[in-house]
Short mmCIF file of C-alpha atoms in Angstrom, two decimals:
data_model
loop_
_atom_site.label_atom_id
_atom_site.label_comp_id
_atom_site.label_asym_id
_atom_site.label_seq_id
_atom_site.Cartn_x
_atom_site.Cartn_y
_atom_site.Cartn_z
CA MET A 1 -59.26 83.79 -37.83
CA PRO A 2 -55.77 84.94 -36.75
CA LYS A 3 -52.60 82.88 -37.34
CA ILE A 4 -51.11 80.93 -34.71
CA VAL A 5 -47.65 81.72 -34.05
CA ASN A 6 -45.60 80.26 -30.97
CA HIS A 7 -44.43 83.41 -29.69
CA ASP A 8 -41.43 82.15 -28.16
CA HIS A 9 -40.64 79.88 -30.19
CA GLN A 10 -40.45 82.74 -32.29
CA LYS A 11 -38.32 84.42 -30.60
CA GLN A 12 -35.99 81.86 -30.23
CA LYS A 13 -35.52 81.83 -33.96
CA VAL A 14 -34.70 85.32 -33.48
CA ALA A 15 -32.45 84.68 -31.17
CA GLU A 16 -30.88 81.80 -33.02
CA ALA A 17 -30.76 83.79 -35.99
CA ALA A 18 -28.27 86.75 -33.82
CA TRP A 19 -26.45 84.21 -32.78
CA ARG A 20 -25.51 83.49 -36.53
CA VAL A 21 -25.08 86.93 -38.22
CA ILE A 22 -22.67 87.33 -35.20
CA LEU A 23 -20.51 84.39 -35.92
CA LYS A 24 -20.04 84.68 -39.47
CA GLN A 25 -20.05 89.27 -39.30
CA GLY A 26 -18.89 90.14 -35.46
CA MET A 27 -21.16 92.04 -33.18
CA GLU A 28 -20.92 95.55 -35.49
CA GLN A 29 -22.46 93.62 -37.98
CA ALA A 30 -25.35 92.19 -35.71
CA SER A 31 -27.67 95.08 -36.23
CA VAL A 32 -31.31 94.84 -35.85
CA ARG A 33 -31.70 94.69 -39.50
CA ASN A 34 -29.66 92.27 -40.51
CA ILE A 35 -30.86 90.35 -37.94
CA ALA A 36 -34.58 90.70 -39.33
CA ASP A 37 -32.64 89.49 -42.84
CA GLU A 38 -31.32 86.48 -41.80
CA ALA A 39 -34.57 85.35 -39.52
CA GLY A 40 -36.13 85.82 -42.93
CA LEU A 41 -38.79 88.82 -41.39
CA SER A 42 -39.81 92.09 -41.19
CA VAL A 43 -37.98 94.89 -39.28
CA GLY A 44 -41.41 95.62 -38.27
CA SER A 45 -42.55 91.86 -37.70
CA LEU A 46 -38.84 91.14 -35.32
CA ARG A 47 -39.67 94.45 -33.48
CA HIS A 48 -43.10 92.36 -33.05
CA TYR A 49 -40.78 90.24 -30.77
CA PHE A 50 -38.04 92.46 -29.39
CA ALA A 51 -39.10 96.26 -29.31
CA THR A 52 -35.51 97.17 -28.84
CA GLN A 53 -32.42 96.46 -29.99
CA SER A 54 -30.95 95.83 -26.24
CA ASP A 55 -33.78 93.11 -25.60
CA LEU A 56 -33.17 90.93 -28.20
CA TYR A 57 -29.43 90.47 -27.36
CA ALA A 58 -30.06 90.06 -23.04
CA TYR A 59 -32.40 87.73 -24.81
CA SER A 60 -30.34 86.47 -27.14
CA MET A 61 -26.85 86.06 -24.31
CA ASN A 62 -29.33 84.92 -21.92
CA MET A 63 -30.18 82.01 -24.90
CA VAL A 64 -26.11 80.85 -24.40
CA SER A 65 -26.46 80.44 -20.26
CA GLU A 66 -29.76 78.55 -20.71
CA ARG A 67 -28.65 75.99 -22.90
CA VAL A 68 -25.95 74.87 -20.14
CA ALA A 69 -27.95 75.33 -17.26
CA GLN A 70 -29.73 72.93 -19.24
CA ARG A 71 -27.40 70.33 -19.25
CA ILE A 72 -26.22 70.95 -16.54
CA GLN A 73 -30.35 70.34 -15.05
CA ASN A 74 -29.67 66.88 -17.20
CA ILE A 75 -26.44 65.72 -16.28
CA LYS A 76 -26.71 62.19 -13.69
CA PHE A 77 -24.78 62.98 -10.42
CA SER A 78 -23.54 60.15 -8.85
CA GLY A 79 -22.66 62.00 -5.50
CA ASP A 80 -19.06 60.44 -6.27
CA VAL A 81 -17.35 64.31 -6.86
CA LEU A 82 -14.16 63.07 -8.73
CA HIS A 83 -16.56 61.37 -10.89
CA ASP A 84 -19.15 64.88 -10.64
CA GLY A 85 -16.88 67.63 -11.18
CA PRO A 86 -15.66 66.84 -14.70
CA LEU A 87 -19.19 66.23 -15.23
CA LEU A 88 -19.50 69.51 -14.74
CA VAL A 89 -16.80 71.28 -16.26
CA HIS A 90 -17.62 69.53 -19.43
CA GLU A 91 -20.64 71.61 -19.96
CA ILE A 92 -19.35 74.48 -19.75
CA LEU A 93 -16.72 73.55 -22.06
CA PRO A 94 -16.98 74.07 -26.05
CA LEU A 95 -16.16 70.48 -26.58
CA ASP A 96 -18.43 69.69 -29.45
CA GLN A 97 -19.26 72.09 -32.78
CA GLU A 98 -22.84 73.25 -30.93
CA THR A 99 -21.37 74.17 -27.64
CA ARG A 100 -18.25 75.53 -29.57
CA LEU A 101 -20.61 78.27 -31.25
CA GLU A 102 -22.34 78.79 -27.95
CA MET A 103 -19.44 79.60 -26.17
CA GLU A 104 -18.28 81.98 -29.52
CA VAL A 105 -21.26 83.49 -29.30
CA TRP A 106 -20.77 84.28 -25.02
CA PHE A 107 -17.51 85.61 -25.15
CA ALA A 108 -18.87 88.57 -28.07
CA PHE A 109 -21.73 89.48 -26.11
CA VAL A 110 -18.90 89.55 -22.70
CA VAL A 111 -17.26 91.65 -24.66
CA LYS A 112 -19.72 94.11 -25.90
CA SER A 113 -21.43 93.89 -21.79
CA LEU A 114 -18.44 96.16 -20.94
CA SER A 115 -19.43 98.88 -22.96
CA ASP A 116 -22.87 97.44 -22.89
CA LEU A 117 -24.72 97.87 -19.64
CA SER A 118 -27.96 95.93 -20.15
CA LEU A 119 -25.87 92.85 -20.50
CA GLU A 120 -23.79 93.38 -17.89
CA SER A 121 -26.00 91.86 -15.12
CA LEU A 122 -26.73 89.48 -16.88
CA ARG A 123 -23.19 88.44 -17.52
CA LYS A 124 -22.65 88.77 -13.75
CA GLU A 125 -25.57 86.24 -12.53
CA VAL A 126 -24.22 83.86 -14.92
CA ASP A 127 -19.84 84.92 -12.96
CA ARG A 128 -21.92 83.86 -9.77
CA HIS A 129 -23.66 80.44 -10.92
CA MET A 130 -19.80 79.66 -12.06
CA ARG A 131 -18.64 80.89 -8.96
CA VAL A 132 -21.20 78.96 -7.15
CA ILE A 133 -20.42 75.74 -8.94
CA PHE A 134 -16.64 75.98 -8.30
CA THR A 135 -17.16 76.37 -4.73
CA SER A 136 -19.39 73.41 -4.86
CA ILE A 137 -16.74 71.23 -6.40
CA VAL A 138 -13.54 72.67 -3.96
CA GLN A 139 -15.89 71.81 -1.22
CA GLY A 140 -16.75 68.27 -1.83
CA LEU A 141 -13.69 67.36 -2.36
CA ILE A 142 -13.07 68.85 1.18
CA ASP A 143 -16.18 67.42 2.71
CA GLN A 144 -14.92 63.53 0.77
CA SER A 145 -11.51 64.11 3.22
CA LEU A 146 -10.38 63.84 -1.12
CA ALA A 147 -8.85 67.51 -0.66
CA LYS A 148 -4.74 68.39 0.20
CA PRO A 149 -4.34 69.54 3.97
CA ASP A 150 -4.73 72.99 4.41
CA LEU A 151 -6.90 73.70 1.11
CA ASN A 152 -8.44 77.11 0.47
CA ALA A 153 -11.37 76.64 -0.84
CA ASP A 154 -12.25 80.38 -2.16
CA PHE A 155 -8.62 80.20 -3.55
CA GLU A 156 -8.97 76.88 -5.62
CA ALA A 157 -11.90 77.42 -6.66
CA GLU A 158 -11.05 81.03 -8.02
CA ARG A 159 -8.00 79.49 -9.84
CA PHE A 160 -10.18 76.49 -11.11
CA TYR A 161 -12.35 78.76 -12.59
CA ALA A 162 -10.01 80.60 -14.04
CA LEU A 163 -8.69 78.29 -15.11
CA VAL A 164 -11.58 76.40 -17.13
CA ASP A 165 -12.95 79.76 -18.62
CA GLY A 166 -9.17 80.31 -19.97
CA LEU A 167 -9.13 76.77 -21.68
CA ALA A 168 -12.97 77.78 -22.93
CA MET A 169 -11.66 80.51 -24.59
CA HIS A 170 -7.65 78.72 -25.60
CA ALA A 171 -11.23 76.54 -27.36
CA ILE A 172 -11.91 78.83 -28.98
CA LEU A 173 -9.07 80.41 -30.64
CA ARG A 174 -6.62 77.08 -31.31
CA PRO A 175 -9.56 74.34 -31.80
CA GLU A 176 -6.23 72.94 -33.44
CA LEU A 177 -4.42 72.85 -30.34
CA LEU A 178 -6.36 72.71 -27.28
CA PRO A 179 -8.99 69.13 -29.09
CA PRO A 180 -11.92 68.01 -26.52
CA ASP A 181 -9.84 64.50 -25.87
CA LYS A 182 -6.42 67.68 -24.01
CA ILE A 183 -8.81 69.54 -21.87
CA LYS A 184 -10.45 66.82 -20.51
CA ALA A 185 -7.40 65.27 -19.87
CA LEU A 186 -6.44 69.08 -18.45
CA ILE A 187 -9.59 69.20 -16.28
CA ARG A 188 -9.07 65.68 -15.33
CA HIS A 189 -5.59 66.58 -13.89
CA HIS A 190 -6.09 69.65 -12.02
CA LEU A 191 -8.90 68.01 -10.00
CA TYR A 192 -6.50 65.28 -9.33
CA SER A 193 -3.87 67.92 -7.98
CA LEU A 194 -5.92 69.72 -5.55
CA CYS A 195 -6.49 66.31 -3.86
CA ILE A 196 -3.95 64.48 -1.05
CA SER A 197 -1.19 61.56 -2.75
CA GLU A 198 -3.37 58.70 -2.29
CA VAL A 199 -5.83 59.30 -4.48
CA ARG A 200 -4.16 59.54 -7.72
CA GLY A 201 -5.60 60.08 -11.25
CA PRO A 202 -4.69 58.89 -13.93
CA ASP A 203 -1.44 60.06 -16.64
CA PRO A 204 -1.04 63.47 -18.07
CA SER A 205 -0.52 63.14 -21.67
CA MET B 1 7.95 125.47 -45.72
CA PRO B 2 5.30 122.09 -45.43
CA LYS B 3 4.23 121.67 -42.08
CA ILE B 4 6.94 118.37 -39.93
CA VAL B 5 4.35 116.28 -39.00
CA ASN B 6 6.16 112.61 -37.24
CA HIS B 7 4.12 110.33 -38.72
CA ASP B 8 4.63 107.21 -36.52
CA HIS B 9 3.78 109.44 -33.34
CA GLN B 10 0.60 110.10 -35.44
CA LYS B 11 -0.62 107.32 -35.96
CA GLN B 12 0.35 105.70 -32.10
CA LYS B 13 -1.90 109.01 -31.91
CA VAL B 14 -4.67 107.69 -34.40
CA ALA B 15 -4.58 103.96 -32.45
CA GLU B 16 -5.07 105.38 -28.68
CA ALA B 17 -8.23 107.32 -29.85
CA ALA B 18 -8.80 103.79 -31.34
CA TRP B 19 -8.58 102.16 -27.94
CA ARG B 20 -10.92 104.76 -26.39
CA VAL B 21 -13.73 104.63 -28.88
CA ILE B 22 -13.58 101.21 -28.38
CA LEU B 23 -13.48 101.17 -23.98
CA LYS B 24 -16.49 103.58 -24.20
CA GLN B 25 -18.63 103.06 -26.94
CA GLY B 26 -17.62 98.98 -28.15
CA MET B 27 -16.30 98.10 -31.24
CA GLU B 28 -19.24 98.26 -33.22
CA GLN B 29 -18.98 102.36 -32.84
CA ALA B 30 -15.35 101.99 -34.07
CA SER B 31 -15.82 103.06 -37.04
CA VAL B 32 -13.09 105.72 -39.50
CA ARG B 33 -15.86 109.03 -38.18
CA ASN B 34 -15.93 108.10 -34.50
CA ILE B 35 -12.40 107.34 -34.53
CA ALA B 36 -11.33 110.32 -36.58
CA ASP B 37 -13.54 112.76 -34.12
CA GLU B 38 -11.95 110.94 -31.07
CA ALA B 39 -7.91 111.94 -31.83
CA GLY B 40 -9.15 115.44 -33.63
CA LEU B 41 -8.93 114.68 -37.29
CA SER B 42 -10.72 114.46 -39.72
CA VAL B 43 -11.32 111.50 -42.20
CA GLY B 44 -9.46 112.45 -45.00
CA SER B 45 -6.68 113.77 -42.72
CA LEU B 46 -7.14 110.05 -41.01
CA ARG B 47 -6.56 107.76 -44.64
CA HIS B 48 -3.01 109.82 -44.81
CA TYR B 49 -2.13 107.30 -42.19
CA PHE B 50 -4.44 104.17 -42.38
CA ALA B 51 -5.63 103.63 -45.86
CA THR B 52 -8.21 101.32 -44.96
CA GLN B 53 -10.02 100.20 -41.48
CA SER B 54 -8.36 96.99 -41.24
CA ASP B 55 -4.73 98.94 -41.54
CA LEU B 56 -6.76 101.20 -38.08
CA TYR B 57 -7.27 98.22 -36.50
CA ALA B 58 -4.22 95.75 -37.28
CA TYR B 59 -1.99 98.71 -36.22
CA SER B 60 -3.99 99.10 -33.01
CA MET B 61 -4.30 95.93 -31.45
CA ASN B 62 -0.80 95.30 -32.53
CA MET B 63 0.07 98.61 -30.13
CA VAL B 64 -0.93 96.33 -27.29
CA SER B 65 0.96 93.33 -28.07
CA GLU B 66 4.10 95.37 -28.79
CA ARG B 67 3.77 97.42 -24.98
CA VAL B 68 3.53 93.97 -23.14
CA ALA B 69 6.39 92.54 -25.85
CA GLN B 70 8.57 96.01 -24.48
CA ARG B 71 8.02 95.21 -21.10
CA ILE B 72 8.95 92.12 -20.82
CA GLN B 73 12.48 92.98 -22.81
CA ASN B 74 12.99 95.43 -19.62
CA ILE B 75 12.75 92.23 -17.32
CA LYS B 76 15.63 92.69 -15.40
CA PHE B 77 16.64 88.78 -14.90
CA SER B 78 17.79 87.21 -12.08
CA GLY B 79 18.16 83.14 -13.43
CA ASP B 80 16.17 81.85 -10.91
CA VAL B 81 12.91 80.92 -12.57
CA LEU B 82 11.00 80.89 -9.70
CA HIS B 83 11.80 84.98 -9.22
CA ASP B 84 11.56 85.12 -12.92
CA GLY B 85 8.47 83.54 -13.93
CA PRO B 86 5.82 85.46 -11.84
CA LEU B 87 7.86 88.83 -13.26
CA LEU B 88 7.13 87.40 -16.99
CA VAL B 89 3.50 86.32 -15.70
CA HIS B 90 2.66 90.06 -14.44
CA GLU B 91 3.40 92.12 -16.94
CA ILE B 92 1.46 89.62 -18.83
CA LEU B 93 -1.46 90.10 -16.78
CA PRO B 94 -4.16 93.43 -16.18
CA LEU B 95 -2.30 94.64 -12.95
CA ASP B 96 -2.96 98.30 -12.71
CA GLN B 97 -5.08 100.87 -14.70
CA GLU B 98 -3.13 100.81 -18.01
CA THR B 99 -3.23 96.93 -18.40
CA ARG B 100 -6.29 96.73 -17.69
CA LEU B 101 -7.50 99.26 -20.20
CA GLU B 102 -4.97 97.51 -22.94
CA MET B 103 -6.24 94.34 -22.06
CA GLU B 104 -9.52 94.97 -22.40
CA VAL B 105 -8.85 96.65 -25.62
CA TRP B 106 -7.24 92.97 -26.95
CA PHE B 107 -10.05 91.69 -26.00
CA ALA B 108 -12.37 93.16 -28.30
CA PHE B 109 -10.06 92.86 -30.90
CA VAL B 110 -8.96 88.83 -30.71
CA VAL B 111 -13.10 88.36 -30.55
CA LYS B 112 -12.82 90.65 -33.25
CA SER B 113 -10.35 88.30 -35.05
CA LEU B 114 -12.78 85.44 -35.13
CA SER B 115 -14.76 87.09 -37.82
CA ASP B 116 -12.38 89.45 -38.62
CA LEU B 117 -9.39 87.97 -40.55
CA SER B 118 -7.32 90.20 -41.38
CA LEU B 119 -6.61 90.73 -37.14
CA GLU B 120 -6.07 86.83 -36.52
CA SER B 121 -1.95 86.59 -38.17
CA LEU B 122 -1.52 89.14 -35.84
CA ARG B 123 -3.85 86.87 -32.52
CA LYS B 124 -2.26 83.63 -33.92
CA GLU B 125 1.62 85.15 -33.49
CA VAL B 126 1.10 86.57 -30.29
CA ASP B 127 -0.97 83.20 -29.09
CA ARG B 128 2.58 81.68 -30.38
CA HIS B 129 4.61 83.93 -28.62
CA MET B 130 2.57 83.03 -25.30
CA ARG B 131 2.95 79.69 -25.63
CA VAL B 132 6.94 80.11 -25.92
CA ILE B 133 6.30 82.23 -22.52
CA PHE B 134 5.05 79.11 -20.73
CA THR B 135 7.02 76.48 -22.13
CA SER B 136 10.00 78.16 -20.96
CA ILE B 137 8.76 78.87 -17.56
CA VAL B 138 8.13 75.08 -16.50
CA GLN B 139 10.80 74.35 -18.41
CA GLY B 140 13.28 76.46 -16.01
CA LEU B 141 11.30 74.39 -13.38
CA ILE B 142 12.73 71.32 -14.89
CA ASP B 143 15.29 72.14 -15.52
CA GLN B 144 16.32 74.33 -11.64
CA SER B 145 15.48 70.53 -10.70
CA LEU B 146 12.51 72.38 -8.66
CA ALA B 147 9.47 70.45 -11.13
CA LYS B 148 7.60 67.30 -9.32
CA PRO B 149 8.97 64.30 -10.70
CA ASP B 150 7.14 63.32 -14.79
CA LEU B 151 6.01 66.91 -15.07
CA ASN B 152 4.63 66.76 -18.32
CA ALA B 153 5.51 69.84 -19.76
CA ASP B 154 3.66 71.00 -22.95
CA PHE B 155 0.85 69.94 -20.56
CA GLU B 156 1.00 71.81 -17.98
CA ALA B 157 2.71 74.60 -19.89
CA GLU B 158 -0.92 75.13 -21.98
CA ARG B 159 -2.48 74.13 -17.80
CA PHE B 160 -0.34 77.88 -16.54
CA TYR B 161 -1.48 79.97 -19.98
CA ALA B 162 -5.09 79.05 -19.55
CA LEU B 163 -5.14 79.56 -15.74
CA VAL B 164 -3.10 82.95 -16.66
CA ASP B 165 -5.68 84.05 -19.95
CA GLY B 166 -8.88 83.38 -17.18
CA LEU B 167 -7.52 85.53 -14.84
CA ALA B 168 -6.55 88.90 -17.21
CA MET B 169 -10.74 88.00 -18.35
CA HIS B 170 -12.18 87.70 -14.84
CA ALA B 171 -9.84 90.32 -13.88
CA ILE B 172 -11.73 92.89 -16.40
CA LEU B 173 -14.75 91.16 -16.10
CA ARG B 174 -14.91 91.23 -12.02
CA PRO B 175 -12.33 93.27 -10.56
CA GLU B 176 -13.69 94.41 -7.58
CA LEU B 177 -13.09 90.11 -6.51
CA LEU B 178 -9.86 90.26 -8.32
CA PRO B 179 -7.72 92.55 -7.25
CA PRO B 180 -3.89 92.62 -8.15
CA ASP B 181 -2.91 91.19 -4.80
CA LYS B 182 -4.98 88.00 -5.00
CA ILE B 183 -3.94 88.01 -8.93
CA LYS B 184 -0.23 87.77 -8.10
CA ALA B 185 -1.15 85.63 -4.87
CA LEU B 186 -2.55 83.01 -7.57
CA ILE B 187 0.33 82.59 -9.86
CA ARG B 188 2.47 82.48 -6.95
CA HIS B 189 0.52 79.49 -5.97
CA HIS B 190 0.11 77.78 -8.95
CA LEU B 191 4.03 78.41 -9.63
CA TYR B 192 4.48 76.54 -6.39
CA SER B 193 1.82 73.49 -6.53
CA LEU B 194 4.44 72.56 -9.46
CA CYS B 195 7.22 72.07 -7.93
CA ILE B 196 9.06 69.43 -4.78
CA SER B 197 7.18 70.14 -1.83
CA GLU B 198 11.05 70.56 -0.64
CA VAL B 199 10.27 73.63 -2.81
CA ARG B 200 7.73 75.31 -0.76
CA GLY B 201 6.11 79.22 -1.19
CA PRO B 202 4.07 81.81 0.85
CA ASP B 203 0.80 80.52 1.74
CA PRO B 204 -2.41 81.22 -0.37
CA SER B 205 -3.99 83.54 1.46
#
């Protein structure tokens, strides 16, 4: 009888091995051979799951965004944008050890996507999702009559999105300067800064 | 008579070749051999300027920050933070073809610095300079009585810095969505959002 192996499970294990190689040794060392070694497979077995290095990279990059998407799906939304907005944004940010590793892998793939067209479409698809999220938060403030008058929704979504990606990057690069509580306080402060003065958040410190 | 070669000039030429390889083929392809080929040198000649790949990478990464520092030094400051702040910030952002390439190379080195300790100290040194710049802008608003009351200078410097790095990243990744004029308008809008309502900037659109 042939050995029964859960195909998807094996692919995830290989992708996790790819993450570990990238985190420990950098993208330049993430060859099919090194990833197979890390996964405890022969190169031949790995080829059974991923025909090309590009396939393996695309799957490994996608696994990051799938995990973020899964966490966002699990959020219990209240309908109050001042409550839901931060919950959404927190799932995008590296606020614990697990999500810090995910974000570090993500940045490595994002930089790689600049010279590897096979990763570009996934990167742009995730970017589109992010823009929808930030636009929906700002539009939520407007719809719930919380936003400052004349707020430009597209413009503010762009600013909020850039702030969050900048914080994500800084949290990876200088974790000692950006502990999770400080990041959350910055997000809250920014969200309240878009609101009319009657809506005042906690002190920014 | 021995051939006279300007040593620094040659090193810069090699570093520029390293940039081109990184931009075209990615960091994984930036081997000493490929960089020597791109520079039109033998590997032996390249070793004359850079004993190790680490030396070559550190020099090439440093050349990005040196160019930014040089441009900042050339700014004619007026003493008015609402005028000088944006000028400073613009020099950090990828607003034309040349600075876009620099920023793309910079991000590649930043990601590499996460698994290559020889680049980490330079990355942290530049981070410290950036923090000084953003703190000085926010402190300038406070000193010139333009800032909102109770503005937390450190907190706002962190937010401004993250916004600018996020915009820099997005400008590289989605240049079609973030033309230079839009980036400048976002910077201006953010700076004015830190000010008392009497100080109103142009419309954010």
